[in-house]
Coordinates of C-alpha atoms in Angstrom, one line a residue:
Chain A
M314 CA 0.0 0.0 0.0
A315 CA 1.1 3.5 -0.8
S316 CA 2.5 5.5 2.1
T317 CA 0.1 7.8 4.0
I318 CA 2.9 10.3 4.2
R319 CA 4.3 12.8 1.7
I320 CA 7.4 14.8 2.7
R321 CA 9.5 17.5 1.2
A322 CA 12.6 18.9 3.1
V323 CA 14.8 21.5 1.5
A324 CA 18.0 22.7 3.1
S325 CA 19.1 26.2 2.4
G326 CA 22.2 27.3 4.2
D327 CA 21.9 26.3 7.8
T328 CA 18.1 25.9 7.9
T329 CA 16.1 23.0 6.6
E330 CA 12.5 23.7 5.7
V331 CA 10.2 20.7 6.1
Q332 CA 6.7 20.2 4.6
A333 CA 4.7 17.1 5.1
L334 CA 1.2 15.9 4.4
V335 CA -0.3 12.9 6.2
Q336 CA -3.3 11.1 5.0
H337 CA -5.6 10.3 7.9
P338 CA -9.4 10.6 8.6
M339 CA -8.8 12.5 11.9
D340 CA -12.3 11.6 13.1
S341 CA -13.1 13.6 16.2
G342 CA -15.7 11.2 17.6
F343 CA -18.4 13.9 17.6
V344 CA -19.6 13.5 14.0
K345 CA -22.4 11.3 12.8
D346 CA -22.5 9.4 9.5
A347 CA -25.4 9.5 7.1
Q348 CA -27.3 6.9 9.1
G349 CA -27.0 9.0 12.3
N350 CA -24.5 6.8 14.0
L351 CA -21.5 8.4 15.7
I352 CA -18.2 7.9 13.8
P353 CA -15.8 6.7 16.5
P354 CA -12.8 8.8 17.3
H355 CA -9.9 8.0 15.1
Y356 CA -7.1 10.6 15.2
I357 CA -3.3 10.8 15.3
E358 CA -1.9 11.3 18.7
V359 CA 1.8 11.7 18.1
V360 CA 3.8 12.9 15.1
E361 CA 7.5 12.8 15.2
F362 CA 10.3 13.9 12.9
E363 CA 13.8 12.6 13.5
H364 CA 17.1 13.7 12.1
A365 CA 20.3 11.8 12.8
G366 CA 18.6 9.8 15.6
K367 CA 17.4 12.9 17.4
P368 CA 13.8 14.2 17.4
V369 CA 13.6 17.6 15.7
F370 CA 9.9 18.1 15.9
T371 CA 7.2 16.4 18.0
A372 CA 3.5 17.2 18.0
Y373 CA 0.8 15.8 20.3
W374 CA -2.4 15.9 18.3
G375 CA -6.0 15.4 19.2
P376 CA -9.4 15.4 17.7
A377 CA -9.3 19.1 16.8
V378 CA -6.8 18.6 14.0
S379 CA -8.4 18.4 10.6
K380 CA -8.4 15.6 8.1
D381 CA -5.2 14.9 6.1
P382 CA -3.1 17.2 8.2
Y383 CA -0.3 19.4 6.8
I384 CA 2.8 20.3 8.7
K385 CA 5.4 22.9 8.0
F386 CA 8.4 23.8 10.2
S387 CA 12.1 24.4 9.9
F388 CA 15.1 23.4 11.9
K389 CA 18.9 23.9 11.9
G390 CA 21.8 21.6 11.7
A391 CA 21.0 19.3 8.8
Q392 CA 22.8 18.9 5.5
K393 CA 21.6 18.2 2.0
G394 CA 21.3 14.4 1.5
D395 CA 20.6 13.6 5.1
D396 CA 17.7 11.3 6.1
L397 CA 14.7 12.7 7.8
T398 CA 12.3 10.2 9.4
I399 CA 8.6 11.0 10.0
S400 CA 6.3 8.7 12.0
W401 CA 2.9 8.9 13.5
V402 CA 0.8 6.9 15.9
D403 CA -3.0 7.1 16.2
N404 CA -5.4 6.4 19.0
K405 CA -6.1 2.9 17.6
G406 CA -2.4 2.1 17.7
A407 CA -2.0 2.2 13.9
T408 CA 1.3 3.7 12.7
D409 CA 3.2 4.7 9.6
S410 CA 6.6 6.1 8.9
L411 CA 8.7 7.3 6.0
V412 CA 12.3 8.2 5.5
G413 CA 12.8 11.3 3.3
K414 CA 16.0 12.7 1.9
I415 CA 16.7 16.4 2.6
Q416 CA 17.2 18.1 -0.8
Chain B
M843 CA -21.6 50.4 -16.6
R844 CA -21.2 46.9 -15.4
R845 CA -24.9 46.4 -15.2
A846 CA -25.3 47.6 -18.8
V847 CA -22.7 45.2 -20.0
L848 CA -24.3 42.4 -18.1
L849 CA -27.7 43.3 -19.5
A850 CA -26.2 43.3 -22.9
I851 CA -24.9 39.7 -22.3
A852 CA -28.2 38.6 -20.8
M853 CA -30.1 40.0 -23.8
F854 CA -27.6 38.3 -26.0
A855 CA -28.1 35.0 -24.3
L856 CA -31.8 35.3 -24.7
A857 CA -31.8 36.3 -28.3
A858 CA -28.6 35.5 -30.1
P859 CA -27.9 36.8 -32.7
P860 CA -29.9 39.9 -32.1
V861 CA -31.8 40.5 -35.3
S862 CA -31.9 37.4 -37.4
A863 CA -34.1 34.3 -36.7
A864 CA -34.8 34.4 -33.0
D865 CA -34.1 30.7 -32.3
S866 CA -30.9 30.3 -34.3
V867 CA -27.8 29.5 -32.2
N868 CA -24.5 31.3 -32.7
P869 CA -21.8 29.9 -30.5
K870 CA -19.1 32.0 -32.1
A871 CA -20.9 35.3 -31.3
D872 CA -21.7 34.1 -27.8
F873 CA -18.1 33.3 -27.3
K874 CA -16.9 36.7 -28.3
A875 CA -19.5 38.5 -26.1
F876 CA -18.7 36.2 -23.1
R877 CA -15.0 36.8 -23.5
D878 CA -15.3 40.5 -24.0
Y879 CA -17.4 40.8 -20.9
F880 CA -14.7 39.3 -18.7
T881 CA -11.7 41.0 -20.4
K882 CA -13.4 44.4 -20.2
H883 CA -14.6 43.8 -16.6
F884 CA -11.2 42.5 -15.4
P885 CA -8.7 44.4 -17.6
K886 CA -5.8 43.6 -15.2
V887 CA -6.3 39.9 -15.2
P888 CA -4.3 38.1 -17.9
L889 CA -6.5 35.9 -20.0
N890 CA -4.8 32.7 -19.0
D891 CA -5.1 33.5 -15.3
F892 CA -8.9 33.3 -15.3
V893 CA -8.5 29.5 -14.9
N894 CA -7.1 30.2 -11.4
G895 CA -10.6 31.3 -10.4
P896 CA -10.7 33.4 -7.2
Y897 CA -6.9 33.6 -7.1
S898 CA -7.0 35.8 -10.2
M899 CA -9.2 38.2 -8.4
D900 CA -7.7 38.6 -4.9
A901 CA -4.1 39.1 -4.1
D902 CA -4.2 37.9 -0.6
L903 CA -6.0 34.7 -1.5
R904 CA -3.4 34.2 -4.3
K905 CA -0.6 34.3 -1.8
Q906 CA -2.2 31.7 0.4
W907 CA -2.9 29.5 -2.6
E908 CA 0.7 29.8 -3.8
E909 CA 1.8 28.6 -0.4
I910 CA -0.7 25.7 -0.6
D911 CA 0.1 24.8 -4.1
A912 CA 3.8 24.3 -3.3
F913 CA 2.6 21.2 -1.5
P914 CA -0.8 20.6 -2.9
P915 CA -3.6 18.9 -0.9
Y916 CA -4.7 16.9 -4.0
Q917 CA -1.4 15.1 -4.1
F918 CA -2.9 11.9 -2.6
A919 CA -5.8 12.0 -5.1
L920 CA -3.3 12.4 -8.0
D921 CA -1.2 9.4 -6.8
K922 CA -4.4 7.3 -6.4
G923 CA -5.7 8.4 -9.8
K924 CA -2.4 7.5 -11.5
Q925 CA -2.4 4.1 -9.9
M926 CA -6.1 3.5 -10.9
F927 CA -5.4 4.7 -14.4
E928 CA -2.5 2.3 -14.9
T929 CA -4.1 -0.7 -13.2
P930 CA -5.5 -3.0 -15.9
F931 CA -9.2 -4.2 -15.7
K932 CA -10.0 -7.8 -15.2
N933 CA -9.8 -8.4 -18.9
G934 CA -6.3 -7.0 -19.1
K935 CA -7.2 -3.7 -20.8
T936 CA -6.6 -0.3 -19.3
Y937 CA -8.3 3.1 -19.3
G938 CA -5.7 4.2 -21.8
D939 CA -7.0 1.7 -24.4
C940 CA -10.4 3.6 -24.4
F941 CA -8.9 7.0 -25.2
P942 CA -6.9 8.7 -27.9
N943 CA -3.2 9.1 -27.0
K944 CA -3.7 6.5 -24.3
G945 CA -5.6 9.0 -22.3
I946 CA -2.6 11.2 -21.6
G947 CA -3.0 15.0 -22.2
I948 CA -6.5 14.8 -23.6
R949 CA -8.6 16.5 -20.9
Q950 CA -8.9 19.7 -23.0
S951 CA -11.1 18.0 -25.7
Y952 CA -13.8 17.1 -23.2
P953 CA -16.8 17.3 -23.2
Y954 CA -17.4 16.5 -26.8
F955 CA -20.5 15.9 -28.8
D956 CA -21.0 12.3 -29.7
A957 CA -22.7 12.2 -33.1
K958 CA -23.7 8.5 -32.7
A959 CA -25.4 8.9 -29.4
G960 CA -26.6 12.4 -30.2
E961 CA -25.5 13.8 -26.9
V962 CA -22.7 15.4 -25.0
V963 CA -20.1 13.1 -23.4
T964 CA -18.0 14.5 -20.6
L965 CA -14.7 13.0 -19.5
D966 CA -16.4 11.5 -16.4
V967 CA -19.0 9.8 -18.6
A968 CA -16.4 8.6 -21.1
L969 CA -14.5 7.0 -18.2
N970 CA -17.6 5.1 -17.1
Q971 CA -18.3 4.1 -20.7
C972 CA -14.8 2.7 -20.8
R973 CA -15.3 0.8 -17.6
Q974 CA -18.6 -0.7 -18.8
A975 CA -17.2 -1.6 -22.2
N976 CA -14.6 -3.6 -20.3
G977 CA -17.1 -5.3 -17.9
E978 CA -16.4 -3.2 -14.9
A979 CA -19.1 -1.5 -12.7
P980 CA -19.4 2.3 -13.3
L981 CA -18.0 4.6 -10.6
D982 CA -20.1 7.1 -8.7
Y983 CA -19.9 10.5 -10.5
T984 CA -19.6 12.4 -7.2
K985 CA -17.1 10.3 -5.3
D986 CA -13.4 10.2 -4.7
D987 CA -12.5 7.5 -7.2
M988 CA -13.9 9.4 -10.1
A989 CA -12.3 12.6 -8.8
A990 CA -8.9 10.9 -8.5
L991 CA -9.1 9.5 -12.1
T992 CA -10.1 12.8 -13.6
A993 CA -7.6 14.7 -11.4
Y994 CA -4.8 12.5 -12.9
M995 CA -6.1 13.0 -16.5
A996 CA -6.4 16.8 -15.9
F997 CA -2.9 16.9 -14.5
T998 CA -1.4 15.2 -17.6
S999 CA -3.2 17.9 -19.7
R1000 CA -2.1 20.9 -17.7
G1001 CA -1.4 23.9 -19.8
K1002 CA -3.1 22.5 -22.9
P1003 CA -5.7 24.9 -24.2
F1004 CA -9.4 23.9 -24.1
D1005 CA -10.4 22.7 -27.6
I1006 CA -14.1 22.1 -27.5
K1007 CA -15.8 21.7 -30.9
I1008 CA -19.4 22.3 -31.7
P1009 CA -20.1 20.4 -34.9
N1010 CA -22.5 21.8 -37.4
D1011 CA -25.2 19.4 -36.2
P1012 CA -28.6 20.7 -35.0
R1013 CA -28.4 18.3 -32.0
A1014 CA -25.1 19.6 -30.9
L1015 CA -26.3 23.2 -31.3
A1016 CA -29.4 22.3 -29.3
A1017 CA -27.3 20.8 -26.5
Y1018 CA -25.1 23.9 -26.5
R1019 CA -28.2 26.1 -26.3
K1020 CA -29.8 24.0 -23.5
G1021 CA -26.6 24.3 -21.5
E1022 CA -26.5 28.1 -22.1
E1023 CA -30.1 28.4 -21.0
Y1024 CA -29.5 26.4 -17.9
F1025 CA -26.6 28.6 -17.0
Y1026 CA -28.6 31.8 -17.3
T1027 CA -31.9 30.6 -15.8
R1028 CA -32.8 31.6 -12.3
R1029 CA -33.8 28.8 -9.9
G1030 CA -34.2 27.8 -6.3
Q1031 CA -35.5 29.6 -3.3
L1032 CA -32.8 32.3 -3.6
N1033 CA -33.7 32.7 -7.3
F1034 CA -30.1 32.7 -8.5
S1035 CA -28.8 31.6 -11.9
C1036 CA -25.3 30.2 -12.3
A1037 CA -24.6 33.5 -13.9
S1038 CA -25.8 35.5 -11.0
C1039 CA -22.7 34.4 -9.1
H1040 CA -20.2 33.6 -11.8
V1041 CA -20.9 36.3 -14.3
Q1042 CA -22.7 39.1 -12.6
S1043 CA -20.8 38.9 -9.3
A1044 CA -17.5 37.2 -10.3
G1045 CA -14.7 38.5 -8.1
D1046 CA -17.1 39.7 -5.4
H1047 CA -17.3 38.2 -2.0
I1048 CA -20.0 35.9 -0.9
R1049 CA -19.3 35.9 2.8
T1050 CA -15.6 35.1 3.1
E1051 CA -15.3 33.5 -0.3
V1052 CA -14.4 35.1 -3.6
L1053 CA -16.7 34.1 -6.5
A1054 CA -14.8 32.5 -9.4
P1055 CA -15.4 33.9 -12.9
A1056 CA -17.4 31.6 -15.2
L1057 CA -14.6 32.1 -17.7
G1058 CA -12.1 29.3 -17.1
L1059 CA -14.2 27.9 -14.3
V1060 CA -14.2 24.3 -15.7
A1061 CA -10.5 24.3 -16.4
A1062 CA -9.6 23.7 -12.8
L1063 CA -11.9 20.8 -12.2
P1064 CA -11.8 18.4 -10.4
I1065 CA -10.9 20.4 -7.3
Y1066 CA -9.8 19.8 -3.8
R1067 CA -11.9 22.0 -1.6
S1068 CA -10.7 22.8 1.9
E1069 CA -14.4 23.3 2.8
W1070 CA -15.1 19.7 1.8
G1071 CA -11.9 18.4 3.2
G1072 CA -11.5 16.4 0.0
M1073 CA -11.8 16.2 -3.7
G1074 CA -14.9 17.0 -5.8
T1075 CA -15.8 16.1 -9.3
T1076 CA -17.6 18.4 -11.8
S1077 CA -20.8 16.7 -10.8
R1078 CA -20.2 17.4 -7.1
R1079 CA -19.5 21.0 -7.9
L1080 CA -22.7 21.5 -9.9
I1081 CA -24.9 19.7 -7.4
T1082 CA -23.4 21.8 -4.6
C1083 CA -24.0 25.0 -6.5
N1084 CA -27.6 24.1 -7.0
S1085 CA -28.2 23.2 -3.4
Q1086 CA -26.5 26.4 -2.2
V1087 CA -29.1 28.5 -4.0
R1088 CA -31.7 26.1 -2.5
A1089 CA -32.7 24.6 -5.8
V1090 CA -33.2 20.9 -6.3
P1091 CA -30.1 19.5 -7.9
L1092 CA -30.2 17.3 -10.9
K1093 CA -28.8 13.8 -11.0
A1094 CA -25.0 13.7 -11.5
E1095 CA -24.1 13.9 -15.2
D1096 CA -27.7 14.6 -16.1
E1097 CA -28.2 15.6 -19.7
L1098 CA -28.5 19.3 -18.6
Y1099 CA -25.4 19.2 -16.5
R1100 CA -23.5 17.8 -19.4
D1101 CA -24.9 20.5 -21.6
V1102 CA -23.8 23.2 -19.1
E1103 CA -20.3 21.8 -19.0
Y1104 CA -20.3 21.8 -22.8
Y1105 CA -21.4 25.4 -22.9
L1106 CA -18.9 26.5 -20.2
S1107 CA -16.0 24.6 -21.7
Y1108 CA -16.7 26.1 -25.1
M1109 CA -16.7 29.5 -23.5
S1110 CA -13.3 28.7 -22.1
N1111 CA -11.8 27.6 -25.4
G1112 CA -8.1 28.5 -25.7
L1113 CA -7.6 28.8 -21.9
P1114 CA -5.2 26.3 -20.4
I1115 CA -6.3 23.3 -18.3
S1116 CA -5.2 24.0 -14.7
G1117 CA -6.9 21.0 -12.9
P1118 CA -6.8 19.6 -10.4
G1119 CA -7.3 22.8 -8.5
A1120 CA -7.2 23.7 -4.9
R1121 CA -9.9 26.0 -3.6
P1122 CA -10.8 27.3 -0.2

């Protein structure tokens, strides 16, 4: 199956700008489906970006984050060609991760 | 001034061409009047930029969009569409076998008038015809699979100018005329026509949103809408438009919807395909 993650990380000088998109329903647990049944909560709880074994960005998410979330941040200290790992864990214990190259 | 121009267009739509036989249809004259209206009304917008809808009208929105489009939200749909497009049917054939040039870079020629069937065929309908000819169940015209497929086909056609032909066939002209009439007819509890928003008020705000000009509107379809949190096909867009003016929508890919798409696409002839689009 195709990855649920898309990542683009571009180094310019000392700073690396990271953009990522995660495919996830992010159901809050408060929404009903067409039949009137509650859609159970299903959302990402932790997103983590790692560079050279060290976390560079961690987010604790909840039901308020929208579907297919988009993340953008920058950090210092990476070089072109380095690996950047992104991973997420949701409230049902599902997880996905991807290793991207910094351009 | 603006009202006068609009009135002129409305009159034109009702009785084109002005003097000769009242029920004759003249797409070429309509095309010129339609284009002139938008180019006169928005002299600062380059012609090819109309396909970017609200972003051609509002600098702040445009900045936000440029930021979004650097990492577009329709990316997942594109990837899925490409995969669907390239996956063979059970009989081993693919979508590409149903289309000229293997289905790549052909979005700009749809919809077209099918002389055999005597009706307008949109890309979405052609895709389902292809599925059915190969023994597959048709896709829902309003759902994500169809949006993904058409998104991919639009993407491979980006930048190609719309090339809609209206053959000299009374049935094709009638379809064009019906689409045009549907576009300018008021309906629903709010008594809006499609043109009320997309011709008369193009570029104005409706609450926080900027109304897209009718010129180039179809070039961006299908679209990812942030409001929907997902992709929408042409059918979804038309149905939503109708329900927003509190009219009863037609069925997806109804004859009249196809005729409207035919009319609007012809009006956008020469403008580049920009789909899939991302809209607020």
